PDB file of C-alpha atoms in Angstrom:
ATOM      1  CA  MET A  10       4.767  17.724  -3.896  1.00  0.00           C
ATOM      2  CA  ARG A  11       1.862  19.761  -5.202  1.00  0.00           C
ATOM      3  CA  ALA A  12      -1.557  19.500  -3.585  1.00  0.00           C
ATOM      4  CA  GLY A  13      -3.250  19.406  -6.998  1.00  0.00           C
ATOM      5  CA  ALA A  14      -1.292  16.298  -7.956  1.00  0.00           C
ATOM      6  CA  LEU A  15      -2.739  14.315  -5.041  1.00  0.00           C
ATOM      7  CA  ASP A  16      -5.783  13.354  -7.091  1.00  0.00           C
ATOM      8  CA  ARG A  17      -6.387   9.767  -5.956  1.00  0.00           C
ATOM      9  CA  LYS A  18      -7.752   8.407  -2.701  1.00  0.00           C
ATOM     10  CA  ILE A  19      -6.081   5.350  -1.172  1.00  0.00           C
ATOM     11  CA  THR A  20      -6.605   3.384   2.017  1.00  0.00           C
ATOM     12  CA  VAL A  21      -3.650   1.932   3.904  1.00  0.00           C
ATOM     13  CA  GLU A  22      -4.658  -1.219   5.777  1.00  0.00           C
ATOM     14  CA  ARG A  23      -2.895  -3.151   8.536  1.00  0.00           C
ATOM     15  CA  SER A  24      -3.237  -6.847   9.341  1.00  0.00           C
ATOM     16  CA  THR A  25      -4.557  -7.568  12.840  1.00  0.00           C
ATOM     17  CA  GLU A  26      -5.381 -10.773  14.648  1.00  0.00           C
ATOM     18  CA  ILE A  27      -8.744 -11.201  16.332  1.00  0.00           C
ATOM     19  CA  VAL A  28      -9.330 -13.890  18.944  1.00  0.00           C
ATOM     20  CA  ALA A  29     -12.872 -15.255  19.094  1.00  0.00           C
ATOM     21  CA  PRO A  30     -14.389 -16.304  22.443  1.00  0.00           C
ATOM     22  CA  SER A  31     -13.839 -19.914  21.331  1.00  0.00           C
ATOM     23  CA  GLY A  32     -10.094 -19.239  21.064  1.00  0.00           C
ATOM     24  CA  HIS A  33      -9.993 -19.273  17.253  1.00  0.00           C
ATOM     25  CA  VAL A  34      -7.537 -16.693  15.879  1.00  0.00           C
ATOM     26  CA  SER A  35      -8.354 -15.013  12.565  1.00  0.00           C
ATOM     27  CA  THR A  36      -6.469 -12.366  10.623  1.00  0.00           C
ATOM     28  CA  VAL A  37      -8.350  -9.351   9.245  1.00  0.00           C
ATOM     29  CA  TRP A  38      -7.284  -6.150   7.482  1.00  0.00           C
ATOM     30  CA  GLN A  39      -8.238  -2.963   9.352  1.00  0.00           C
ATOM     31  CA  PRO A  40      -8.069   0.513   7.741  1.00  0.00           C
ATOM     32  CA  LEU A  41      -5.113   2.450   9.159  1.00  0.00           C
ATOM     33  CA  MET A  42      -5.629   5.687   7.215  1.00  0.00           C
ATOM     34  CA  THR A  43      -7.365   7.040   4.127  1.00  0.00           C
ATOM     35  CA  VAL A  44      -5.281   9.687   2.370  1.00  0.00           C
ATOM     36  CA  ARG A  45      -4.946  11.559  -0.915  1.00  0.00           C
ATOM     37  CA  ALA A  46      -2.172  10.263  -3.171  1.00  0.00           C
ATOM     38  CA  GLU A  47      -0.473  10.756  -6.505  1.00  0.00           C
ATOM     39  CA  VAL A  48       0.235   7.765  -8.735  1.00  0.00           C
ATOM     40  CA  ARG A  49       3.609   8.547 -10.300  1.00  0.00           C
ATOM     41  CA  GLU A  50       4.697   5.415 -12.048  1.00  0.00           C
ATOM     42  CA  GLN A  51       2.966   2.382 -13.373  1.00  0.00           C
ATOM     43  CA  ASN A  52       4.577  -0.604 -15.009  1.00  0.00           C
ATOM     44  CA  ALA A  53       4.183  -4.327 -15.326  1.00  0.00           C
ATOM     45  CA  ASP A  54       7.082  -6.537 -14.273  1.00  0.00           C
ATOM     46  CA  GLU A  55       7.423 -10.177 -15.158  1.00  0.00           C
ATOM     47  CA  VAL A  56       7.803 -12.268 -12.035  1.00  0.00           C
ATOM     48  CA  ALA A  57       8.466 -15.970 -11.688  1.00  0.00           C
ATOM     49  CA  THR A  58       5.754 -18.029 -10.034  1.00  0.00           C
ATOM     50  CA  GLY A  59       5.282 -21.736  -9.475  1.00  0.00           C
ATOM     51  CA  PHE A  60       3.353 -21.953 -12.752  1.00  0.00           C
ATOM     52  CA  GLY A  61       5.776 -19.938 -14.890  1.00  0.00           C
ATOM     53  CA  GLU A  62       6.088 -16.212 -15.429  1.00  0.00           C
ATOM     54  CA  THR A  63       3.311 -13.711 -14.934  1.00  0.00           C
ATOM     55  CA  GLU A  64       3.019  -9.938 -14.931  1.00  0.00           C
ATOM     56  CA  ALA A  65       2.722  -8.014 -11.668  1.00  0.00           C
ATOM     57  CA  GLU A  66       1.472  -4.433 -11.785  1.00  0.00           C
ATOM     58  CA  THR A  67       3.706  -2.054  -9.817  1.00  0.00           C
ATOM     59  CA  LEU A  68       2.553   1.410  -8.738  1.00  0.00           C
ATOM     60  CA  ILE A  69       4.338   4.161  -6.830  1.00  0.00           C
ATOM     61  CA  PHE A  70       2.021   6.131  -4.568  1.00  0.00           C
ATOM     62  CA  VAL A  71       3.192   9.519  -3.280  1.00  0.00           C
ATOM     63  CA  VAL A  72       1.444  10.646  -0.087  1.00  0.00           C
ATOM     64  CA  ARG A  73       1.941  13.374   2.478  1.00  0.00           C
ATOM     65  CA  TRP A  74       3.702  12.426   5.702  1.00  0.00           C
ATOM     66  CA  HIS A  75       1.398  11.100   8.423  1.00  0.00           C
ATOM     67  CA  PRO A  76       2.221  10.450  12.106  1.00  0.00           C
ATOM     68  CA  ALA A  77       0.955   6.855  11.894  1.00  0.00           C
ATOM     69  CA  PRO A  78       3.915   4.711  10.774  1.00  0.00           C
ATOM     70  CA  ILE A  79       3.524   2.757   7.528  1.00  0.00           C
ATOM     71  CA  THR A  80       5.402  -0.548   7.202  1.00  0.00           C
ATOM     72  CA  THR A  81       5.998  -3.052   4.414  1.00  0.00           C
ATOM     73  CA  GLY A  82       3.605  -5.385   6.230  1.00  0.00           C
ATOM     74  CA  ASP A  83       0.733  -3.030   5.353  1.00  0.00           C
ATOM     75  CA  ARG A  84      -1.197  -2.943   2.105  1.00  0.00           C
ATOM     76  CA  ILE A  85      -2.940  -0.326  -0.047  1.00  0.00           C
ATOM     77  CA  THR A  86      -6.444  -0.457  -1.480  1.00  0.00           C
ATOM     78  CA  HIS A  87      -6.897   1.730  -4.568  1.00  0.00           C
ATOM     79  CA  ALA A  88      -9.602   1.662  -7.261  1.00  0.00           C
ATOM     80  CA  GLY A  89     -10.903  -1.701  -6.080  1.00  0.00           C
ATOM     81  CA  ARG A  90      -7.488  -3.408  -6.187  1.00  0.00           C
ATOM     82  CA  VAL A  91      -5.157  -4.468  -3.412  1.00  0.00           C
ATOM     83  CA  TYR A  92      -1.430  -3.645  -3.514  1.00  0.00           C
ATOM     84  CA  ASN A  93       1.220  -5.035  -1.156  1.00  0.00           C
ATOM     85  CA  ILE A  94       3.751  -2.411  -0.065  1.00  0.00           C
ATOM     86  CA  LYS A  95       7.273  -3.472  -1.045  1.00  0.00           C
ATOM     87  CA  GLN A  96       9.330  -0.327  -0.409  1.00  0.00           C
ATOM     88  CA  ILE A  97       8.921   2.920   1.546  1.00  0.00           C
ATOM     89  CA  ALA A  98      11.060   5.997   0.856  1.00  0.00           C
ATOM     90  CA  GLU A  99      10.752   9.229   2.814  1.00  0.00           C
ATOM     91  CA  ILE A 100      10.535  12.482   0.837  1.00  0.00           C
ATOM     92  CA  GLY A 101      12.393  15.315   2.508  1.00  0.00           C
ATOM     93  CA  ARG A 102      12.090  15.649   6.240  1.00  0.00           C
ATOM     94  CA  ARG A 103       8.562  14.532   7.081  1.00  0.00           C
ATOM     95  CA  ARG A 104       7.175  15.940   3.828  1.00  0.00           C
ATOM     96  CA  GLY A 105       5.891  12.711   2.355  1.00  0.00           C
ATOM     97  CA  TRP A 106       6.437   9.081   1.431  1.00  0.00           C
ATOM     98  CA  LYS A 107       6.929   7.190  -1.814  1.00  0.00           C
ATOM     99  CA  LEU A 108       5.243   3.823  -1.454  1.00  0.00           C
ATOM    100  CA  ARG A 109       6.187   1.214  -4.075  1.00  0.00           C
ATOM    101  CA  ALA A 110       3.482  -1.422  -4.170  1.00  0.00           C
ATOM    102  CA  VAL A 111       2.775  -4.541  -6.223  1.00  0.00           C
ATOM    103  CA  ALA A 112      -0.724  -5.744  -7.086  1.00  0.00           C
ATOM    104  CA  SER A 113      -1.639  -8.947  -5.299  1.00  0.00           C
TER     105      SER A 113
END
C-alpha cells in the first residue's frame, strides 16, 4: 500500500441509539473515523429488488489499519454518497483493510 495512492478521504460512521428524556429512542449515525483511502475497484452489479432489478454501485476502499474496529454494521460516506460495508478483509498483519461497500 503506497501512501500516494491514498488519495480520497472517507468517513466511517457507526449507528448509535440515543434516548431522549421522554424515553423516545432514535438511531443516528456518528462519525467513527475519517481516514485517507484508495478506491481500487468500481463496478455496478444488478441486484433484485421488490420492484425488479436495479444496479448497485460497489466500491472497494483500501485504508490503513486503525485500532478502532470496523464492522459490517458500519457505513462509509465518500463524495457525498453513503455506502454500506458488506465485507472486510485484512491486508497483511495490521497493515490495512479492504472494505467492500455497496451504495445505499
